[in-house]
CSV table of C-alpha atoms in Angstrom, one decimal:
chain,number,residue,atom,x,y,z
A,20,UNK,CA,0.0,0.0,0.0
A,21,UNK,CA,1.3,3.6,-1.2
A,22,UNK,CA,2.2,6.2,1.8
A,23,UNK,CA,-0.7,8.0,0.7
A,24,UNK,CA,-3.0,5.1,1.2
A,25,UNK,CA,-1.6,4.4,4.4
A,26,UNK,CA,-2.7,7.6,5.1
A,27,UNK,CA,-5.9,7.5,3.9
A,28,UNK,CA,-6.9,4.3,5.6
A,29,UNK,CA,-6.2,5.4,9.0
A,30,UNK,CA,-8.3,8.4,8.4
A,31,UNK,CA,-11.1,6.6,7.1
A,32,UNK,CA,-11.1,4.2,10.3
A,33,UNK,CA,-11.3,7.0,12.4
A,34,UNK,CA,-14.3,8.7,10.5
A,35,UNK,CA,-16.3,5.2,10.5
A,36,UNK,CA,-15.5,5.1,14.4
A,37,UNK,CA,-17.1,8.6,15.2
A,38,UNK,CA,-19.8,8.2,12.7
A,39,UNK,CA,-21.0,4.8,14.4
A,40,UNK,CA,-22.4,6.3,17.3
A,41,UNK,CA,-23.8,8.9,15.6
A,42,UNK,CA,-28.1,7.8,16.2
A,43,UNK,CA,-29.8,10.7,14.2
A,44,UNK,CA,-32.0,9.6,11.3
A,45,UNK,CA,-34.4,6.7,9.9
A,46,UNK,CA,-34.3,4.6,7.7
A,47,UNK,CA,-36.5,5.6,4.7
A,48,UNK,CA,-39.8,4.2,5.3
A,49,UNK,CA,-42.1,4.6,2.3
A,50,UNK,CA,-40.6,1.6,0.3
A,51,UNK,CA,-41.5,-1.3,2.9
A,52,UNK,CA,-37.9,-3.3,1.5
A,53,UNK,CA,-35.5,-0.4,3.1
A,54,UNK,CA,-37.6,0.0,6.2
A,55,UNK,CA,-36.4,-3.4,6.8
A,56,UNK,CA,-33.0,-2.6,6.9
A,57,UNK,CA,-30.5,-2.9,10.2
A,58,UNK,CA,-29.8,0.9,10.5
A,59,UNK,CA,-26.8,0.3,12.5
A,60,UNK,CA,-25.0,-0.9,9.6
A,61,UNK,CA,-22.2,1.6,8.5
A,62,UNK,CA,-19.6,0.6,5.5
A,63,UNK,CA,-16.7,2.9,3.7
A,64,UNK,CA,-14.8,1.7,0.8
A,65,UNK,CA,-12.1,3.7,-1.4
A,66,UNK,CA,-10.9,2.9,-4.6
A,67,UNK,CA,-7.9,4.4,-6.5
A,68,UNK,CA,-7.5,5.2,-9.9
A,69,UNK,CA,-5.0,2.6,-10.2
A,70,UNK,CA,-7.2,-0.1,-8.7
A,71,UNK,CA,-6.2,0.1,-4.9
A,72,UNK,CA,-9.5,-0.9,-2.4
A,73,UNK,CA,-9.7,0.0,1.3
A,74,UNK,CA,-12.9,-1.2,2.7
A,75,UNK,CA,-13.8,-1.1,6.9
A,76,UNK,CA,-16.7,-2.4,8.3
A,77,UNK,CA,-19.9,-3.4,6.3
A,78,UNK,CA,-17.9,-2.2,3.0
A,79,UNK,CA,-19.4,-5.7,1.5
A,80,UNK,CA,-23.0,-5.9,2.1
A,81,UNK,CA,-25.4,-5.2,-0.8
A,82,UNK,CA,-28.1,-2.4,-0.5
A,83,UNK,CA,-30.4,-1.2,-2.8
A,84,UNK,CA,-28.8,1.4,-5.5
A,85,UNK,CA,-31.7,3.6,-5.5
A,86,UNK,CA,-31.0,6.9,-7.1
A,87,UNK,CA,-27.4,7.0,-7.7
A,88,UNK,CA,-28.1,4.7,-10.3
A,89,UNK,CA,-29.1,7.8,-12.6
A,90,UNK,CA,-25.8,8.5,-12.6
A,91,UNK,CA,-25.2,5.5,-14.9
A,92,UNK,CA,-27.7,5.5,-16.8
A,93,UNK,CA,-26.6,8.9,-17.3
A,94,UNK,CA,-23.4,7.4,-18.9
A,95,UNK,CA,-25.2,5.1,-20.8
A,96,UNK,CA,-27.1,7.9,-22.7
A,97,UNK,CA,-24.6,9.8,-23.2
A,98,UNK,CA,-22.1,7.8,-24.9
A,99,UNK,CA,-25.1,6.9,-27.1
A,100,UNK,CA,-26.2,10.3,-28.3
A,101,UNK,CA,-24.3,12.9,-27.0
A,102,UNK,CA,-23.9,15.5,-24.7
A,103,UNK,CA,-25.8,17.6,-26.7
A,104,UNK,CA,-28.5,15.8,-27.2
A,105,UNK,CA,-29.1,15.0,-24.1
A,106,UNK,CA,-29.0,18.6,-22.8
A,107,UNK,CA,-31.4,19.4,-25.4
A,108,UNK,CA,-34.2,17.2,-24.3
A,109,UNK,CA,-33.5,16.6,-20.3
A,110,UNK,CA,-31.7,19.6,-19.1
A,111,UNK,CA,-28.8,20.4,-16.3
A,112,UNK,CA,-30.3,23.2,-14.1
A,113,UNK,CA,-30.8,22.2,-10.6
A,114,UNK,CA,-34.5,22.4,-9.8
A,115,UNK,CA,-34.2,23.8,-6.1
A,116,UNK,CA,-37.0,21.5,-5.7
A,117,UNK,CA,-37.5,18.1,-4.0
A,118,UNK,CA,-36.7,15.3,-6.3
A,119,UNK,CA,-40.4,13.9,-7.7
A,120,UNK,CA,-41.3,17.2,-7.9
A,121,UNK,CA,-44.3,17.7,-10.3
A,122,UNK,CA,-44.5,21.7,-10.3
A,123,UNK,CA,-41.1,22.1,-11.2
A,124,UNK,CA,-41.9,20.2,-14.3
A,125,UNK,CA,-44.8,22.6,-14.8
A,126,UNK,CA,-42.9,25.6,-13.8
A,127,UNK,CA,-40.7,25.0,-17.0
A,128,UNK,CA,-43.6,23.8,-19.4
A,129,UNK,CA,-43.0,20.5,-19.1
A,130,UNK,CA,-39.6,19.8,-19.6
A,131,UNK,CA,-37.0,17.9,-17.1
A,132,UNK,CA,-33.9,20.7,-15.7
A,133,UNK,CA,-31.7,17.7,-14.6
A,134,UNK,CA,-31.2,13.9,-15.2
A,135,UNK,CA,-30.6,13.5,-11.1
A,136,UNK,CA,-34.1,14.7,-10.4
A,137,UNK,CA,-37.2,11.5,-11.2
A,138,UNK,CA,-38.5,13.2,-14.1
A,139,UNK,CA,-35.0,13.8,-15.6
A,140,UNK,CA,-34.3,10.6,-14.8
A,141,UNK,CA,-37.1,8.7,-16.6
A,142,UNK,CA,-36.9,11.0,-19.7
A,143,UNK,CA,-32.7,9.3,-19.6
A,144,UNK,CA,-34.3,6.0,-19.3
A,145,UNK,CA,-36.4,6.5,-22.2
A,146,UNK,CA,-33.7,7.9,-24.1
A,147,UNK,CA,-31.7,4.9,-24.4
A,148,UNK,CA,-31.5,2.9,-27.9
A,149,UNK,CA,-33.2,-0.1,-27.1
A,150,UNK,CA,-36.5,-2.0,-29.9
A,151,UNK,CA,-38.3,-2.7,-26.5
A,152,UNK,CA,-38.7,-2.1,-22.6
A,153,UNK,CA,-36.9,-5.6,-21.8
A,154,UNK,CA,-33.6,-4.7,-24.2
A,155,UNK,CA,-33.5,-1.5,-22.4
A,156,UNK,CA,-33.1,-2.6,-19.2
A,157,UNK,CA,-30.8,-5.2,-20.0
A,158,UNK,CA,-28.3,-2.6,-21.1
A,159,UNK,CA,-28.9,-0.4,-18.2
A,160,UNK,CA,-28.5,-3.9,-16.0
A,161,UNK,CA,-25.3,-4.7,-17.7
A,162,UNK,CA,-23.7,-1.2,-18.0
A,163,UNK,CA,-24.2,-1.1,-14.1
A,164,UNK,CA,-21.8,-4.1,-13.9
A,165,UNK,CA,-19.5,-3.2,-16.3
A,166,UNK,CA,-19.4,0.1,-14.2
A,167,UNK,CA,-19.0,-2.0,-10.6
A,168,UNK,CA,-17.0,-4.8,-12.4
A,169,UNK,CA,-18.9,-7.2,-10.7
A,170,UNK,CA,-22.0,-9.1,-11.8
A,171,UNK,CA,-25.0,-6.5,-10.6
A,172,UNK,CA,-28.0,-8.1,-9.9
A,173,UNK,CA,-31.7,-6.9,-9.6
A,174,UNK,CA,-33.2,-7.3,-6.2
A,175,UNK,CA,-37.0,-9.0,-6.5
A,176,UNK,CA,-37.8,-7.9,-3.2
A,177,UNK,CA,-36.9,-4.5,-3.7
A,178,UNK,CA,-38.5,-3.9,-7.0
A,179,UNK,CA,-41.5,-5.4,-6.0
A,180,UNK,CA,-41.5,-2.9,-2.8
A,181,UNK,CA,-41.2,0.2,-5.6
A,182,UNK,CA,-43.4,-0.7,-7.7
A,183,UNK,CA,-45.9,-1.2,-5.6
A,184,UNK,CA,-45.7,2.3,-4.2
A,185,UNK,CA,-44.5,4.2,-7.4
A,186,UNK,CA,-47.8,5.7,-8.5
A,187,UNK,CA,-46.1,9.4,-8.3
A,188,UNK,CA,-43.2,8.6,-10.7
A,189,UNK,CA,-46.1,7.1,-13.3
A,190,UNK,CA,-47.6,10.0,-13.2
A,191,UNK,CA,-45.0,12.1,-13.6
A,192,UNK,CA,-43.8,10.0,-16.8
A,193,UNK,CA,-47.2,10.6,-18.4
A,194,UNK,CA,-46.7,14.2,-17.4
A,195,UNK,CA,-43.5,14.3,-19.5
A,196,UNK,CA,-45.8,12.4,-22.4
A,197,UNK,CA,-47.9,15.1,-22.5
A,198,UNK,CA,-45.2,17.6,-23.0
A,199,UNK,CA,-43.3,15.5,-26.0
A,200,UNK,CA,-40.7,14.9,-23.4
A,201,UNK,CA,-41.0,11.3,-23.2
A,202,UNK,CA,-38.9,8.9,-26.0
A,203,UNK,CA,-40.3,5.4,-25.3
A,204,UNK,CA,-43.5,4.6,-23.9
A,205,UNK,CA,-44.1,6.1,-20.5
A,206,UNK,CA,-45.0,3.7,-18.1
A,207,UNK,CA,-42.3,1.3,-19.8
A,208,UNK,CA,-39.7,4.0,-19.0
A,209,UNK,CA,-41.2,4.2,-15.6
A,210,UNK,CA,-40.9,0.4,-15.2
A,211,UNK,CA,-37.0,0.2,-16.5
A,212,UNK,CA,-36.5,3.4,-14.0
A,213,UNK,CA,-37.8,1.5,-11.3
A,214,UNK,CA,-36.0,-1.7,-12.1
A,215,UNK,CA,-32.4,0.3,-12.1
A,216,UNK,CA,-33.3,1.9,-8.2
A,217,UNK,CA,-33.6,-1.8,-7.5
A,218,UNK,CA,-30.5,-3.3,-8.3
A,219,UNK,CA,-28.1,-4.3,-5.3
A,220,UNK,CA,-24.3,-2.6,-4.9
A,221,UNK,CA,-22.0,-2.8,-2.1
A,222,UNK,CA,-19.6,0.1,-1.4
A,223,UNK,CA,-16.8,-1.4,-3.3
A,224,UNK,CA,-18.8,-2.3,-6.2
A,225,UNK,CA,-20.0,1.8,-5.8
A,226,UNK,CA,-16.3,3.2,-5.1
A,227,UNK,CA,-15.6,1.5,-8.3
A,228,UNK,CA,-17.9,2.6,-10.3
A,229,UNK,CA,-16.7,6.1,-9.2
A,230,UNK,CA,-13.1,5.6,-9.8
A,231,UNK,CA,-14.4,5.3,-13.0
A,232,UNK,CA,-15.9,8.8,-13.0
A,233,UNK,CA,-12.2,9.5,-11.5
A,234,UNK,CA,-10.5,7.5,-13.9
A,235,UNK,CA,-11.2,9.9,-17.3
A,236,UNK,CA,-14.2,6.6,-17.9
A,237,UNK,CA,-11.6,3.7,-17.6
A,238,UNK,CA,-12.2,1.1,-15.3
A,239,UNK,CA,-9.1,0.9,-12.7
A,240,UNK,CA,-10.0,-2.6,-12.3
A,241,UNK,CA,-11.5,-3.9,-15.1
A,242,UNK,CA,-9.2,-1.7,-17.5
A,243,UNK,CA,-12.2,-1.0,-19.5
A,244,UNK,CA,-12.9,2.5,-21.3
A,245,UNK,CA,-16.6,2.6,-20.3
A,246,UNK,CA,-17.7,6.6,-20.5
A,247,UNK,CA,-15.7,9.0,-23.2
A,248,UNK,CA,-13.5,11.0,-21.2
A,249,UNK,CA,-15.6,14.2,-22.6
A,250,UNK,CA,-18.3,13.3,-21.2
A,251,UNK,CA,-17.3,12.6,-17.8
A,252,UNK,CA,-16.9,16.9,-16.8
A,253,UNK,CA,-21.1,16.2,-17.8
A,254,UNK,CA,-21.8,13.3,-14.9
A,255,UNK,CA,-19.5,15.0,-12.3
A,256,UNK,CA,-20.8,18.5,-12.8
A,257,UNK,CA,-24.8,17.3,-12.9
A,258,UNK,CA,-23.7,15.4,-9.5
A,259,UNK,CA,-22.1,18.5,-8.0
A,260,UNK,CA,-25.3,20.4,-9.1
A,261,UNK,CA,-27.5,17.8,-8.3
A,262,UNK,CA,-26.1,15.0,-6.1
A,263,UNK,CA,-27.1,15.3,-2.9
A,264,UNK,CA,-31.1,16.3,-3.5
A,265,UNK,CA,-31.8,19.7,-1.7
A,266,UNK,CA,-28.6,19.8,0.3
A,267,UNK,CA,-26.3,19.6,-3.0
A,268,UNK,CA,-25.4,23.4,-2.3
A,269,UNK,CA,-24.0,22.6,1.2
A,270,UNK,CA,-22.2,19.6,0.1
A,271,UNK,CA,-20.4,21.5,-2.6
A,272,UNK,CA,-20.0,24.1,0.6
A,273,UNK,CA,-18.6,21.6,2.9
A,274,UNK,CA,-16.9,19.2,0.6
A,275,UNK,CA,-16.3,20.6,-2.8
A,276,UNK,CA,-16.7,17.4,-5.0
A,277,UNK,CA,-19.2,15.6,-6.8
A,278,UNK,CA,-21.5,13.6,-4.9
A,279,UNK,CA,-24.6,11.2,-5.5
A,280,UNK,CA,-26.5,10.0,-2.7
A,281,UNK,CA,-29.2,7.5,-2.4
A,282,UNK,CA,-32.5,6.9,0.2
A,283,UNK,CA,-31.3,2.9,0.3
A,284,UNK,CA,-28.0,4.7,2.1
A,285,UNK,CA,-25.6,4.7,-0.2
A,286,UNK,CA,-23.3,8.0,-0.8
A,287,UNK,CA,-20.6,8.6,-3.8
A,288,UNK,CA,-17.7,11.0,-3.9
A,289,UNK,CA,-15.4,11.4,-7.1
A,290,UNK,CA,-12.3,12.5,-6.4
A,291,UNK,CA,-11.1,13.4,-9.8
A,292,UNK,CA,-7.4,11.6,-11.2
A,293,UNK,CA,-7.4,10.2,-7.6
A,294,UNK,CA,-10.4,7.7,-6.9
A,295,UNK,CA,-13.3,7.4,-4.7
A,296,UNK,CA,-15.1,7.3,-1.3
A,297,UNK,CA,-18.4,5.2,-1.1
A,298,UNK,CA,-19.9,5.0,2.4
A,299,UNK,CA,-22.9,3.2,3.4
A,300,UNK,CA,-25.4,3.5,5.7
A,301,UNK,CA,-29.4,3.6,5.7
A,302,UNK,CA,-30.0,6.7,8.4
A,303,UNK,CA,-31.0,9.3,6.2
A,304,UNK,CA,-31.6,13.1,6.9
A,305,UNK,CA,-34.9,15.0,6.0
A,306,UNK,CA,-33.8,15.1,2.4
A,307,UNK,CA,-33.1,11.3,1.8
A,308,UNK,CA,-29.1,11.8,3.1
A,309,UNK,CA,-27.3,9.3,4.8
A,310,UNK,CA,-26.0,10.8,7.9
A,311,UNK,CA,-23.2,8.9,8.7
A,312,UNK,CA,-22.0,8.7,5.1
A,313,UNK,CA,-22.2,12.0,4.9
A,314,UNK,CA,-20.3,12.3,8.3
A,315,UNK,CA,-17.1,9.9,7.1
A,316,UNK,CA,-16.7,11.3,3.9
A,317,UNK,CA,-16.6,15.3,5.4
A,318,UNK,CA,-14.2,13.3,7.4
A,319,UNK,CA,-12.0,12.1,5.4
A,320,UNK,CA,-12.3,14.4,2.3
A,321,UNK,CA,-10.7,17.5,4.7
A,322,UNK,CA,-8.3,15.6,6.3
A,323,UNK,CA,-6.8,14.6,2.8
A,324,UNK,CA,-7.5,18.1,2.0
A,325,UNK,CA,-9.8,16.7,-1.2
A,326,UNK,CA,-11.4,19.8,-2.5
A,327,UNK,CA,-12.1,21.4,-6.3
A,328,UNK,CA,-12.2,24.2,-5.0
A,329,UNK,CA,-9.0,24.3,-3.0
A,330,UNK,CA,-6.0,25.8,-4.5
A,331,UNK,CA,-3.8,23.4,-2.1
A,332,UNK,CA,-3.7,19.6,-3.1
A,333,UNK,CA,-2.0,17.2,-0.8
């Protein structure tokens, strides 16, 4: 292990030891699957841009992906059309509203501001080149490994849990229907969209996928050029825009990088040309946060003085 990562991994056992005891938050409790989850559980994972992994704690258990997987799918799109293309049709302004939000769509006659936002998100879904809903998601499916290199798998339980209670997000994609910004069929989209929150990931397998985002699109593990290097300055500035729901302004405050977080507890930092911080754990804040993850990684992105904004690199 480099000096540097020496470094790093005492720094990151020290964050995961305060943030244990940390007891604020609650699990997310509209989808009945994540309710269900131990909320003591608390995981941190790095991975390098040369293919280095730290991992403490409950780096290796699978939760549910939720909406950092628009982040991929994201990727997906854009290698397939094009940054301009996308921005035409889905957006990148940050709504200042919650993320289903249906009067932000009608504030801006219909059309999505960001693909980290639900509608944004299902109008990227639809977006993809695919003859039919079940080709569609298998490219999402397997893009999301190729990402993690690791075999990604969708969770029944979970999907079954969202879309049961999804009746918003349908909505909201016939919503985008009505405004001609919808580019399969609508409930289809909303189906695949659903599917890709309900795929499983452990921190490694999410530290890896952003060591990709690090990593100019190559996989550090795999070796595999997944994303363009263009287009990754797109994904990292939609997540530092976008990432962290209605707190991304005090995360790019606090922290200075890109983040994505997700309600099953997940949390994603891309250091750029460096690697990655994934923490897990399901206590969320009022905005669908995790509090500890967000804890460890202020913790360890100052103490390795990690910041885009920072004219001092260590």
């Amino acid at each position: 292990m480099s000096q540097l990562n020496e470094k790093l991994a005492v720094v990151m056992q020290q964050a995961l030891d305060e943030a244990k005891t940390n007891m604020n938050g609650e699990n997310a409790s509209y989808i009945p699957f994540l309710a269900s989850v131990p909320s003591e559980l608390t995981g941190l994972a790095f991975v390098s841009v040369t293919g280095e992994i730290i991992q403490l704690q409950d780096a290796d258990y699978k939760f549910a992906i939720e909406s950092i997987s628009k982040i991929m799918t994201l990727g997906l799109v854009l290698e397939q059309s094009g940054a301009d293309t996308l921005h035409s049709k889905v957006g990148a302004e940050p709504t200042g509203m919650p993320f289903n939000s249906v009067l932000a769509l009608e504030l801006h006659q219909g059309k999505p501001l960001t693909p980290l936002v639900n509608a944004g998100a299902m109008a990227t879904v639809s977006l993809v080149k695919a003859t039919d809903k079940e080709q569609r998601w298998q490219q999402i499916l397997n893009f999301q490994s190729q990402l993690a290199n690791s075999d990604i798998t969708l969770s029944a339980e979970v999907n079954q849990s969202e879309q049961t209670t999804n009746t918003h997000n349908r909505a909201i994609a016939l919503l985008l229907e009505s405004s001609g910004r919808m580019y399969s069929e609508p409930l289809e989209a909303c189906d695949v969209y659903t599917r890709q929150c309900s795929t499983l990931f452990n921190a490694v397998e999410l530290a890896t996928v952003g060591a990709t985002l690090a990593n100019g699109g190559k996989n550090p593990c795999s070796g595999k050029q997944l994303i363009k290097q263009q287009n990754i300055p797109h994904i990292l500035a939609e997540m530092a825009m976008e990432g962290l729901y209605d707190t991304s302004g005090d995360w790019a405050y606090d922290v200075g990088l890109p983040g994505k977080s997700g309600v099953g507890g997940g949390l994603l930092t891309v250091i750029p040309n460096i690697g990655a911080l994934a923490a897990f754990s399901p206590r969320l804040d009022q905005f669908g946060n995790s509090i500890r993850g967000q804890q460890m990684i202020k913790h360890v992105t100052q103490a390795m003085a990690w910041n885009l904004f920072s004219s001092k690199q260590h």
